[in-house]
Short mmCIF file of C-alpha atoms and ligand atoms in Angstrom, two decimals:
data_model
loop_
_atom_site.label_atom_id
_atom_site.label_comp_id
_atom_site.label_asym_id
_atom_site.label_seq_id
_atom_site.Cartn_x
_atom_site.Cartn_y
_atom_site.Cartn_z
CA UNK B 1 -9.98 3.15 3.56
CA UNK B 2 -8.84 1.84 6.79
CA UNK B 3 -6.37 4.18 9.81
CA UNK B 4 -6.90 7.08 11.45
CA UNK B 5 -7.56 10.51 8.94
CA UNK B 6 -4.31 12.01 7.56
CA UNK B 7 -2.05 8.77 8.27
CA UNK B 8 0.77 8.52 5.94
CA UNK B 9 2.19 5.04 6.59
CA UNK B 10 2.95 3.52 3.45
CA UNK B 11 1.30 -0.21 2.42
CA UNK B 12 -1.49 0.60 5.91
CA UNK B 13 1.63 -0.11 7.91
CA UNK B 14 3.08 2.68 10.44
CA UNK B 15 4.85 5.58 9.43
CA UNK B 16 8.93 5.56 8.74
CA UNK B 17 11.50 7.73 9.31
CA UNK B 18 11.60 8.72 5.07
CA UNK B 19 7.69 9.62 5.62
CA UNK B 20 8.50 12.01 8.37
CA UNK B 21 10.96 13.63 6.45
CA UNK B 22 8.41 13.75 3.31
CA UNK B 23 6.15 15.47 5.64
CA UNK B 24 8.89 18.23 7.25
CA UNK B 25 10.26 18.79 3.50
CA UNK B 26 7.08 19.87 1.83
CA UNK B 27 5.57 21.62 4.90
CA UNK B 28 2.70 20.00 5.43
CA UNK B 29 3.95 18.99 8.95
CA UNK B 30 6.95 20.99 10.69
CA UNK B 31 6.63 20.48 14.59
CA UNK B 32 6.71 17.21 16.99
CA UNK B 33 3.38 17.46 17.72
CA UNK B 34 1.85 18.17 13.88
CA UNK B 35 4.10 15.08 13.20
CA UNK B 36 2.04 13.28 15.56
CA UNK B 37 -1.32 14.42 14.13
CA UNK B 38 -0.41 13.46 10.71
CA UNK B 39 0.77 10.30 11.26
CA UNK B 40 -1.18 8.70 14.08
CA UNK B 41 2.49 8.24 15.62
CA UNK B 42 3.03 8.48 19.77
CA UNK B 43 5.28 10.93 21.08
CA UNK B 44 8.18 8.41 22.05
CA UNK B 45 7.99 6.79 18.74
CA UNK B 46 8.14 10.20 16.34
CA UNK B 47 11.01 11.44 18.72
CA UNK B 48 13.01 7.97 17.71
CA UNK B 49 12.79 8.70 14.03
CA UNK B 50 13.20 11.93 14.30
CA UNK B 51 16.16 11.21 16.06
CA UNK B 52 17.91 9.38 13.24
CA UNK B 53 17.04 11.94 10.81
CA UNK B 54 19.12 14.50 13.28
CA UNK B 55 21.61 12.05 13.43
CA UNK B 56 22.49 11.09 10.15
CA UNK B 57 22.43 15.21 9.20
CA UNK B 58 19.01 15.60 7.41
CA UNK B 59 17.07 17.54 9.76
CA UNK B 60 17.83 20.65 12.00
CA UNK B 61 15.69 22.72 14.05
CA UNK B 62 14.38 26.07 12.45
CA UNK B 63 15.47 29.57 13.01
CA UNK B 64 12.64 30.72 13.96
CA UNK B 65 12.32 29.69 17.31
CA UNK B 66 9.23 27.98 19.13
CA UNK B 67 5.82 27.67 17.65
CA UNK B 68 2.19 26.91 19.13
CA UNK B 69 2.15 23.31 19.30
CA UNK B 70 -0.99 21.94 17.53
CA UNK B 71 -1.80 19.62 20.58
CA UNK B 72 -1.63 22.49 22.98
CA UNK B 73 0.50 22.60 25.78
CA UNK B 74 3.98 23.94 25.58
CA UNK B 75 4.85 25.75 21.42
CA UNK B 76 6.97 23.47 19.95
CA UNK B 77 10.48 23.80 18.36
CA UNK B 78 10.37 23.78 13.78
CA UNK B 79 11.70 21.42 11.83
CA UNK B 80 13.69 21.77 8.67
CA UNK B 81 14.91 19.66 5.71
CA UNK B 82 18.81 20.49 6.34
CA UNK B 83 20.11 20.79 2.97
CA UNK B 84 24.12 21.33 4.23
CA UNK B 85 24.54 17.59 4.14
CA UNK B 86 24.99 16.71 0.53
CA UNK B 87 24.52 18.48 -3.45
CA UNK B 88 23.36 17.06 -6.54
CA UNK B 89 24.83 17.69 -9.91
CA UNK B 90 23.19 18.44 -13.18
CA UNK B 91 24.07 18.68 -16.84
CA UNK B 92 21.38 19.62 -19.80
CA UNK B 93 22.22 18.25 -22.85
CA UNK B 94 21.46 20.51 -25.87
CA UNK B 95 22.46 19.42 -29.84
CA UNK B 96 25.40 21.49 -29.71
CA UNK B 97 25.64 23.19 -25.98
CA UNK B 98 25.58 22.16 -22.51
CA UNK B 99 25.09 23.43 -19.43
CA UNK B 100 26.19 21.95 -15.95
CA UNK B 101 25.78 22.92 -12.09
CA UNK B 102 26.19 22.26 -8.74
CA UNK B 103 22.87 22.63 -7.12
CA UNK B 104 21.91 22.71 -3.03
CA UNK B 105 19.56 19.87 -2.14
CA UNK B 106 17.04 22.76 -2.25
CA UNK B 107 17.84 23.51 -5.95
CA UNK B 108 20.53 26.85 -5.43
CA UNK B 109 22.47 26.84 -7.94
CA UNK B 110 25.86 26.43 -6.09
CA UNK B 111 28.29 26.84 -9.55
CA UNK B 112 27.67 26.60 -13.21
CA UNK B 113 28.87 26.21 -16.29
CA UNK B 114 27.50 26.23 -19.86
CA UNK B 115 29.93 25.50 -23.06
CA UNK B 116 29.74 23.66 -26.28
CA UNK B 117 29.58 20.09 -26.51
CA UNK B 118 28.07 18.62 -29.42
CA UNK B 119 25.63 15.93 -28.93
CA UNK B 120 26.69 14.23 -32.65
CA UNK B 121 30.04 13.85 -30.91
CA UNK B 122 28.54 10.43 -29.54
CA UNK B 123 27.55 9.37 -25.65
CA UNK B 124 31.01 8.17 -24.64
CA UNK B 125 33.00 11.63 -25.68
CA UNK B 126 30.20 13.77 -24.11
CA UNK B 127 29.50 11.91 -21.28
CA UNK B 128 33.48 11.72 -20.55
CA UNK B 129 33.86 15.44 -21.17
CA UNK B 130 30.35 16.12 -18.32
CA UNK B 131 32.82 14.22 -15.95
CA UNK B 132 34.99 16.72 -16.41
CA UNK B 133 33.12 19.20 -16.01
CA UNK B 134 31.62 18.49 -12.86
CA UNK B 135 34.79 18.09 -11.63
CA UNK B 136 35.60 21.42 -11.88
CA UNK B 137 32.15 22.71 -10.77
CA UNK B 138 32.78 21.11 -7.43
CA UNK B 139 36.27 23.11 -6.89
CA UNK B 140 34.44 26.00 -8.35
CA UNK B 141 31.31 25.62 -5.54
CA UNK B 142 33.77 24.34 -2.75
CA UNK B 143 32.79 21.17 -2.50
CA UNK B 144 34.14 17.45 -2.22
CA UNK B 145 32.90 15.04 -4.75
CA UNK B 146 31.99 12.74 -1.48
CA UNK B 147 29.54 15.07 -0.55
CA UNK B 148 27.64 14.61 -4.22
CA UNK B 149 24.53 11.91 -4.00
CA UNK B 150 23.27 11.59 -6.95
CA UNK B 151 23.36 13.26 -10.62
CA UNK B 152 20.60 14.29 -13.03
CA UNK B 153 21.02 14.12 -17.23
CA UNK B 154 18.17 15.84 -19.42
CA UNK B 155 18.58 14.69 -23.06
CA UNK B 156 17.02 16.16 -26.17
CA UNK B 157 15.56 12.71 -27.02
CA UNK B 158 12.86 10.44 -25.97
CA UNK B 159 14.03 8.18 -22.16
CA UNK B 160 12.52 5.29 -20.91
CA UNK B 161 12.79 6.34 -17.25
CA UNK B 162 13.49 2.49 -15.79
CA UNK B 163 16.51 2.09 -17.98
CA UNK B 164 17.84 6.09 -18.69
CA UNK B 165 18.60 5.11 -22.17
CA UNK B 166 17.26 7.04 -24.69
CA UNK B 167 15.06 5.18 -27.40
CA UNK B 168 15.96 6.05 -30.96
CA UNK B 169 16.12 9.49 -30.46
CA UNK B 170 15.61 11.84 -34.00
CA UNK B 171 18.46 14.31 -33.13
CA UNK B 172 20.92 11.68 -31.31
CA UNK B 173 22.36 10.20 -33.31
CA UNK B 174 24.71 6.99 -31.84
CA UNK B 175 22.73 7.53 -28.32
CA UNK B 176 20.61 4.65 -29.16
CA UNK B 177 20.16 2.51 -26.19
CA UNK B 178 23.50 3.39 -24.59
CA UNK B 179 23.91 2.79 -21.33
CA UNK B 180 24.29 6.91 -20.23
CA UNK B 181 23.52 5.64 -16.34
CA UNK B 182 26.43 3.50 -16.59
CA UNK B 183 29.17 6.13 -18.76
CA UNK B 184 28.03 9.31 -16.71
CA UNK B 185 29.16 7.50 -13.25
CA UNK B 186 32.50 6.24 -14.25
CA UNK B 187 33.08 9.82 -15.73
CA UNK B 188 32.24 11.30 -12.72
CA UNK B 189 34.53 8.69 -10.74
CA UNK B 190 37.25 9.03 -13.12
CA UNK B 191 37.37 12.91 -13.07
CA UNK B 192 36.72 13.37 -9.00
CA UNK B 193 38.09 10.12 -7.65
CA UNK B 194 34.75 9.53 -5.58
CA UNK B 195 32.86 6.67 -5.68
CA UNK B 196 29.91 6.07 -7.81
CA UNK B 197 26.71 7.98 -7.08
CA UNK B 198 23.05 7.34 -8.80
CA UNK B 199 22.45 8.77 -12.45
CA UNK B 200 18.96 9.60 -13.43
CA UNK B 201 18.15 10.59 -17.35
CA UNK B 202 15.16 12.22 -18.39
CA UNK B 203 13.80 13.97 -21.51
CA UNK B 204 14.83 17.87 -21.32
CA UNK B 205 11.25 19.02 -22.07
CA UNK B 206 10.15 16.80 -19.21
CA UNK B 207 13.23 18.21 -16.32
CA UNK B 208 12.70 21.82 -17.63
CA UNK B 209 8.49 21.69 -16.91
CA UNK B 210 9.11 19.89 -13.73
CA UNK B 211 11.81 22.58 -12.65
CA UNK B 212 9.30 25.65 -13.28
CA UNK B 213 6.24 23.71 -11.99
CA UNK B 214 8.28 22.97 -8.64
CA UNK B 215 9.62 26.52 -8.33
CA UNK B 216 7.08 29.05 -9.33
CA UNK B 217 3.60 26.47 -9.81
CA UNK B 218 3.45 24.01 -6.99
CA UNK B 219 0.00 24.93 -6.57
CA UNK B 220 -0.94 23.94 -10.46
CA UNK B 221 -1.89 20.46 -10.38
CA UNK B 222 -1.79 20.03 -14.34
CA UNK B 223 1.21 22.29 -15.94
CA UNK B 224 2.40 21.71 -19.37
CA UNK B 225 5.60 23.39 -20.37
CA UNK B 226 6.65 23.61 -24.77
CA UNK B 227 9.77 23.73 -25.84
CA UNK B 228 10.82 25.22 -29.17
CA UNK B 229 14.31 25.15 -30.10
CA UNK B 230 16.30 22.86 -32.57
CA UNK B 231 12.69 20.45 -32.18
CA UNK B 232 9.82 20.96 -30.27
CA UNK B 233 9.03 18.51 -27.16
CA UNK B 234 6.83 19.14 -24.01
CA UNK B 235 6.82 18.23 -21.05
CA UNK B 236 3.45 17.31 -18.41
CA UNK B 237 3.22 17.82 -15.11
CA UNK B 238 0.74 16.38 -13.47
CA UNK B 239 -0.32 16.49 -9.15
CA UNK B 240 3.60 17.17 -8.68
CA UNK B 241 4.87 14.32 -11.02
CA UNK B 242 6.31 13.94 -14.48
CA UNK B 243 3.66 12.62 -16.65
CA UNK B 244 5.60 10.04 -18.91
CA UNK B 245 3.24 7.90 -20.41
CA UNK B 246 4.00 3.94 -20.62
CA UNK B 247 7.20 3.94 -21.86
CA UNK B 248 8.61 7.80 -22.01
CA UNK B 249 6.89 8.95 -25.18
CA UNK B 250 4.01 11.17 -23.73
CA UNK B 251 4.95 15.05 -24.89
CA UNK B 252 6.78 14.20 -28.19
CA UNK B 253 4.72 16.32 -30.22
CA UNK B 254 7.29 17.64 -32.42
CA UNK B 255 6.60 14.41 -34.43
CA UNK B 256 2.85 14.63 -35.02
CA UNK B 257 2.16 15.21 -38.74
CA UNK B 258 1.01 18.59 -39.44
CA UNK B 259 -0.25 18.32 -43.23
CA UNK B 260 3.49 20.17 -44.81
CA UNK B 261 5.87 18.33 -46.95
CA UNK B 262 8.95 19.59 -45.32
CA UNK B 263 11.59 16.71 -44.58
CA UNK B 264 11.80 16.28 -40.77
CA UNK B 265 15.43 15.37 -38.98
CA UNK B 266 13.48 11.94 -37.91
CA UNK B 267 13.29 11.30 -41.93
CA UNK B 268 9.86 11.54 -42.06
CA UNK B 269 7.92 14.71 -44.17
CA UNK B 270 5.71 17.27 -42.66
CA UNK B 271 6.23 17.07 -38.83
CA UNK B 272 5.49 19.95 -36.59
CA UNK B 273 9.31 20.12 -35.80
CA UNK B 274 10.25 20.48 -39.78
CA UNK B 275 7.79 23.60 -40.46
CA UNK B 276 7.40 25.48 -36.49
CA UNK B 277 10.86 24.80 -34.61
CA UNK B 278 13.59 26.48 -34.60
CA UNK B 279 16.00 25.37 -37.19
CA UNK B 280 12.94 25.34 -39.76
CA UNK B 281 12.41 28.79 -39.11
CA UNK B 282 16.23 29.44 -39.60
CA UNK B 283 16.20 27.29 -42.82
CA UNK B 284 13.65 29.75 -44.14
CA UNK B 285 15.23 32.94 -43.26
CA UNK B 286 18.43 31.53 -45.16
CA UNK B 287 16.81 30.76 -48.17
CA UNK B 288 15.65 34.52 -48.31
CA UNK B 289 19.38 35.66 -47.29
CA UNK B 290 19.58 35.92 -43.87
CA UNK B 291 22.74 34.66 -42.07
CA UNK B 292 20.81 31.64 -39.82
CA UNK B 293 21.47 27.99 -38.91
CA UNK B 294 20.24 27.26 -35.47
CA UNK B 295 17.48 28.32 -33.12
CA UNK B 296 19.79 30.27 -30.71
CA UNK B 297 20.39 32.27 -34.36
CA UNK B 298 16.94 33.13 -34.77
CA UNK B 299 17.08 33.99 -30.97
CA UNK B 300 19.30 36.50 -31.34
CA UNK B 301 17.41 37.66 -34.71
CA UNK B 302 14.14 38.28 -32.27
CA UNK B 303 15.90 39.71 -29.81
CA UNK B 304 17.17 42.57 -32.26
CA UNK B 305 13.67 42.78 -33.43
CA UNK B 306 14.49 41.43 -37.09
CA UNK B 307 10.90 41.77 -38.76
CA UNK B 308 11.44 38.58 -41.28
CA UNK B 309 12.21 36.77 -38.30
CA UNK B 310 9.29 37.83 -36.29
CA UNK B 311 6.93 37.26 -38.93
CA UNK B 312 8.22 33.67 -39.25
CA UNK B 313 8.09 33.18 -35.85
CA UNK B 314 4.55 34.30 -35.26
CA UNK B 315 3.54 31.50 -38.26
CA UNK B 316 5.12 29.24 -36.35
CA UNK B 317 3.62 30.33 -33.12
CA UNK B 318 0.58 29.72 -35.32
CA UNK B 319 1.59 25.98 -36.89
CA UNK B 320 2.23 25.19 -32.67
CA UNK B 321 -0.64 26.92 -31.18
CA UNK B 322 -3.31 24.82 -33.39
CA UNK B 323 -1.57 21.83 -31.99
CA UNK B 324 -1.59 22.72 -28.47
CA UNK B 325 -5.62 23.32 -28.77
CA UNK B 326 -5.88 19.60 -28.94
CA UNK B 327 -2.99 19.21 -25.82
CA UNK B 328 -4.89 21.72 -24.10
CA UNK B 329 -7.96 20.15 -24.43
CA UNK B 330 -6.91 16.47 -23.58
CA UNK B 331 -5.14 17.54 -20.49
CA UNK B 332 -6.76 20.84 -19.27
CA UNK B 333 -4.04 22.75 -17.82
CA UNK B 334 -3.96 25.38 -15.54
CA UNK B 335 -0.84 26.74 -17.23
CA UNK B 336 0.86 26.61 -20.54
CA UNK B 337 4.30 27.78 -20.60
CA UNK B 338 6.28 28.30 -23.97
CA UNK B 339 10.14 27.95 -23.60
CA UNK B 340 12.89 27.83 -25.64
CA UNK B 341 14.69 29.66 -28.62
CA UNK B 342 11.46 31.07 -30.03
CA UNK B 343 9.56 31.74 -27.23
CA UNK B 344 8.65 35.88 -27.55
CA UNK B 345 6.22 37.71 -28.07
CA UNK B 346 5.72 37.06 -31.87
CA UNK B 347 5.68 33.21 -31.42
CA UNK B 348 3.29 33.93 -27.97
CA UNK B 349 0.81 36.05 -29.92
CA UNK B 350 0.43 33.11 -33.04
CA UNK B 351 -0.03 30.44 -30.51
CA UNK B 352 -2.45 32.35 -28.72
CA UNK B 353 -4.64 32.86 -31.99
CA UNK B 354 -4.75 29.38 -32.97
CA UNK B 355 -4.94 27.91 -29.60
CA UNK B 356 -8.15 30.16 -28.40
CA UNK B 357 -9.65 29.67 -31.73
CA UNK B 358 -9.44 26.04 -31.68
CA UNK B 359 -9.71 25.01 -28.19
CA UNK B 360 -13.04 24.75 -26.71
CA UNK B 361 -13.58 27.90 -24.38
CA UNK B 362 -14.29 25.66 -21.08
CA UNK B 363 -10.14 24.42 -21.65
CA UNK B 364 -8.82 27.57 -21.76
CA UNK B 365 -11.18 29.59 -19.17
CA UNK B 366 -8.85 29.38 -16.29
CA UNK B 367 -5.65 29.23 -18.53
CA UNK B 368 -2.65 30.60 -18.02
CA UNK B 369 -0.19 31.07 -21.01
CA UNK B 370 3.24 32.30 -19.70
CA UNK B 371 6.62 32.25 -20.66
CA UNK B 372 9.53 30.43 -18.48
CA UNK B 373 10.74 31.77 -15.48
CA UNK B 374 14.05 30.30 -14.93
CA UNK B 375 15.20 30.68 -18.39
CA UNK B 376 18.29 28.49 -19.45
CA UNK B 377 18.38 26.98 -16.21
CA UNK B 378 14.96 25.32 -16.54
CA UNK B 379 16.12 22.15 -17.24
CA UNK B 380 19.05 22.24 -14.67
CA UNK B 381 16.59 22.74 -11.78
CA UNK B 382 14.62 20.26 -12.94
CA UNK B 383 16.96 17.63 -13.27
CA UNK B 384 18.44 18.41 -9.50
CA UNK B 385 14.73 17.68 -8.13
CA UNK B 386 14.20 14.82 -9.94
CA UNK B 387 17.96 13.36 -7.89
CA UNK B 388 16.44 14.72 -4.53
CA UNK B 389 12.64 13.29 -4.79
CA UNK B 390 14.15 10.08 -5.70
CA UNK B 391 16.78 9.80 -2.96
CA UNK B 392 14.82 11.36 -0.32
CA UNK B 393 11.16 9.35 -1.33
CA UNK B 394 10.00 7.19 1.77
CA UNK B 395 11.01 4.33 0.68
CA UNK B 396 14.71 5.03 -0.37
CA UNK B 397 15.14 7.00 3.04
CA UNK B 398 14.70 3.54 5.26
CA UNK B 399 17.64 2.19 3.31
CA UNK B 400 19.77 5.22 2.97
CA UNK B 401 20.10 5.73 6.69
CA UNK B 402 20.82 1.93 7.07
CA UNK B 403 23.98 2.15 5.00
CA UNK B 404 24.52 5.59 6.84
CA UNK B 405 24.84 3.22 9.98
CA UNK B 406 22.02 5.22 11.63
ZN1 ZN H 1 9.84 14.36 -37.35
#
C-alpha cells in the first residue's frame, strides 16, 4: 500500500471530481478542508472539482451554516449531495402486480403507482404498458421526463447483471433472454417523448434487501433479506453491495430440494418453493375448502387471523427456517429479515424454531431476525439506489460531467 492514509484516488492516481462527490454523499467527508484530509488533495485543486460539481448542479452548500474546519483556522461552509437536479424511476415486477414510482435521487418517493400487470402477459406488453406508466407518474410528481437519468426494473426471476436479461426464469415465462434494457427505454421514449436514459434489471429479492439494508442497516455489513410470496428468493448484502454470485444465481433458494414430492412451477418435485411459499400454502388451504390462489390470498387470510392459515404458515416458517440455518451459517449475518406475503408472526415463530435449532449458536449470537421495514416499497427503493450508485460511482461521474459540458 503506497499514498498518504485515507487517499481515495482510484488506480493510485489522484482523486476526481466523482470521488469527491462519493465522499460528500455518504458523509464521510462534508467540508473543503475534510476533503483535503481525505484525499491528499491541495486547496486550489479540491476547490476546481468542487467547482464543477456546483456547476453542473450536484452539489450545494448545507443549511446549516459554518462548521469547525478540521485543519483549523476559519469553520468551514457543508457540503451536500443536491438531489433537485434529476429523479430516477422504478417499477417492481410481481407475477400478476406491479408497482412503479418516481423517486428523489435520495430515494423519496416522489409519486407512485401500483396496479395489475401480469408478468405471463410477456416482456414486450408489460414493458410497453411500465412506459406508460411512468409517464403518468412524472405528471403526477411534476416532473419532465428530461429531468429522469436513469430507471431501475426488479424481476421475479434470476438476472445476469452485465446483460439485464433474465436467465430462464421458473415463473417468467417468454422473459427468456429478452432484451428488457433495450424494450423498457423505447417505452419510456415512446410514452414521454424524452430521450433514452440507462435501464438497470435486477432480481426483486436482491433490490428489495439492498433497499432496507441502505435505509434502516447501513451499519450491517452482511444483511440477508427472504422473500416469501408466489416463490421464495433472497437477496445478500454484503459491505454495502449486492452479493450476486458469478453469474446472478446467488440467493435462489426457492429451488434447493427439500426432501417433498410436491411438483415445483420450475417442473422439478420437492423444491422449497412447492411445499413453504406462498401459493403452496394457498394450494393446501384449497384442497381443505378455503377460497385461496395466491400469496397476497393467504395474506389477507393471516391478517384476519384465519387459524388453518396460520398453522400452515408456521410449517412453512418451519420448512424455510431449517434452510436458512445453513444460509445463516455460510454467510453469518448480522440481520435476517423475512419479507413478503407470509411474513407474520406465525411464519416468524417456525423459522425461528428451526433456524436456532439447526444453526450453530456462534451464527446466530449477534442475530437479528426482523421483519421489513419499508413494506411493498422494498423493492422500489432498492431499485432507485441501484440507478443512483451506478450513475453517480467515480468513475461514471468523470464522464457524466464531460457530456454535461462542465
Ligand atoms: Zn423449483
Amino acid at each position: 500500500m503506497t499514498g498518504r492514509p485515507g487517499r481515495t484516488g482510484r488506480g493510485g492516481g489522484q482523486a476526481g471530481a466523482g470521488d469527491l462527490l462519493a465522499l460528500v454523499r455518504t458523509g464521510r467527508a462534508t467540508t473543503r478542508g475534510a476533503l483535503q484530509q481525505a484525499t491528499g488533495l491541495s486547496r486550489a485543486t479540491v476547490g476546481q472539482r468542487l467547482d464543477r460539481l456546483f456547476r453542473a448542479g450536484w452539489l450545494r452548500e448545507g443549511a446549516g451554516g459554518p462548521v469547525d474546519s478540521p485543519l483549523g483556522g476559519r469553520p468551514s461552509i457543508t457540503l451536500e449531495f443536491d438531489d433537485a437536479h434529476a429523479v430516477v424511476l422504478a417499477a417492481d415486477l410481481d407475477t400478476r402486480h406491479a408497482r412503479a414510482a418516481v423517486l428523489s435521487l435520495t430515494g423519496e418517493l416522489l409519486a407512485e403507482h401500483s396496479g395489475t400487470l401480469v408478468v405471463e402477459d410477456g416482456p414486450d406488453t408489460v414493458l410497453g404498458e411500465l412506459g406508460r406508466w411512468f409517464s403518468e407518474l412524472l405528471e403526477k410528481a411534476g416532473r419532465r421526463a428530461d429531468e429522469v437519468c436513469g430507471i431501475g426494473l426488479a424481476v421475479p426471476g434470476p438476472v445476469d447483471s452485465e446483460t439485464g436479461r433474465v436467465v430462464q426464469p421458473p415463473i417468467m415465462p417468454g422473459w427468456d433472454g429478452y432484451d428488457i434494457r433495450g424494450r423498457l427505454a423505447r417505452a419510456f421514449t415512446e410514452h414521454t417523448g424524452a430521450p433514452p436514459v440507462p435501464v438497470l434489471v435486477d432480481n426483486d429479492a436482491n433490490l428489495m434487501a439492498y433497499g432496507e439494508q441502505r435505509t434502516a442497516y447501513r451499519d450491517c455489513s452482511a444483511f440477508v433479506l427472504v422473500k416469501v410470496s408466489t416463490g421464495i428468493g433472497a437477496g445478500v448484502v454484503v459491505d454495502g453491495a449486492i452479493y450476486r454470485g458469478v453469474d446472478g444465481g446467488a440467493g435462489d433458494i426457492g429451488h434447493i430440494r427439500v426432501g417433498a414430492d410436491a411438483l415445483c412451477r420450475c417442473g422439478s418435485h420437492g423444491c422449497l418453493a412447492a411445499v413453504a411459499s406462498g401459493g403452496a400454502v394457498a394450494r393446501k388451504l384449497a384442497e381443505t375448502g378455503v377460497p385461496a390462489a395466491s400469496g397476497s390470498d393467504v395474506r389477507d387470510l393471516l391478517a384476519a387471523g384465519h387459524p388453518g392459515a396460520a398453522a400452515l404458515a408456521r410449517e412453512a416458517g418451519r420448512r424455510v427456517g431449517d434452510v436458512l440455518a445453513t444460509v445463516v451459517t455460510l454467510l453469518n449475518p448480522g440481520v435476517l429479515m423475512i419479507a413478503g406475503d407470509l411474513a407474520g408472526t406465525s411464519f416468524l415463530t417456525g423459522v425461528r424454531e428451526l433456524l436456532y435449532q439447526r444453526a450453530l449458536p456462534r451464527s446466530t449470537a449477534r442475530l437479528e431476525v426482523v421483519t421489513s421495514r419499508l413494506g411493498e416499497r422494498a423493492g422500489l427503493v432498492g431499485a432507485g439506489g441501484l440507478v443512483v450508485e451506478y450513475l453517480y460511482a467515480p468513475e461514471r461521474v468523470e464522464e457524466r460531467l464531460v457530456a454535461l459540458g462542465v
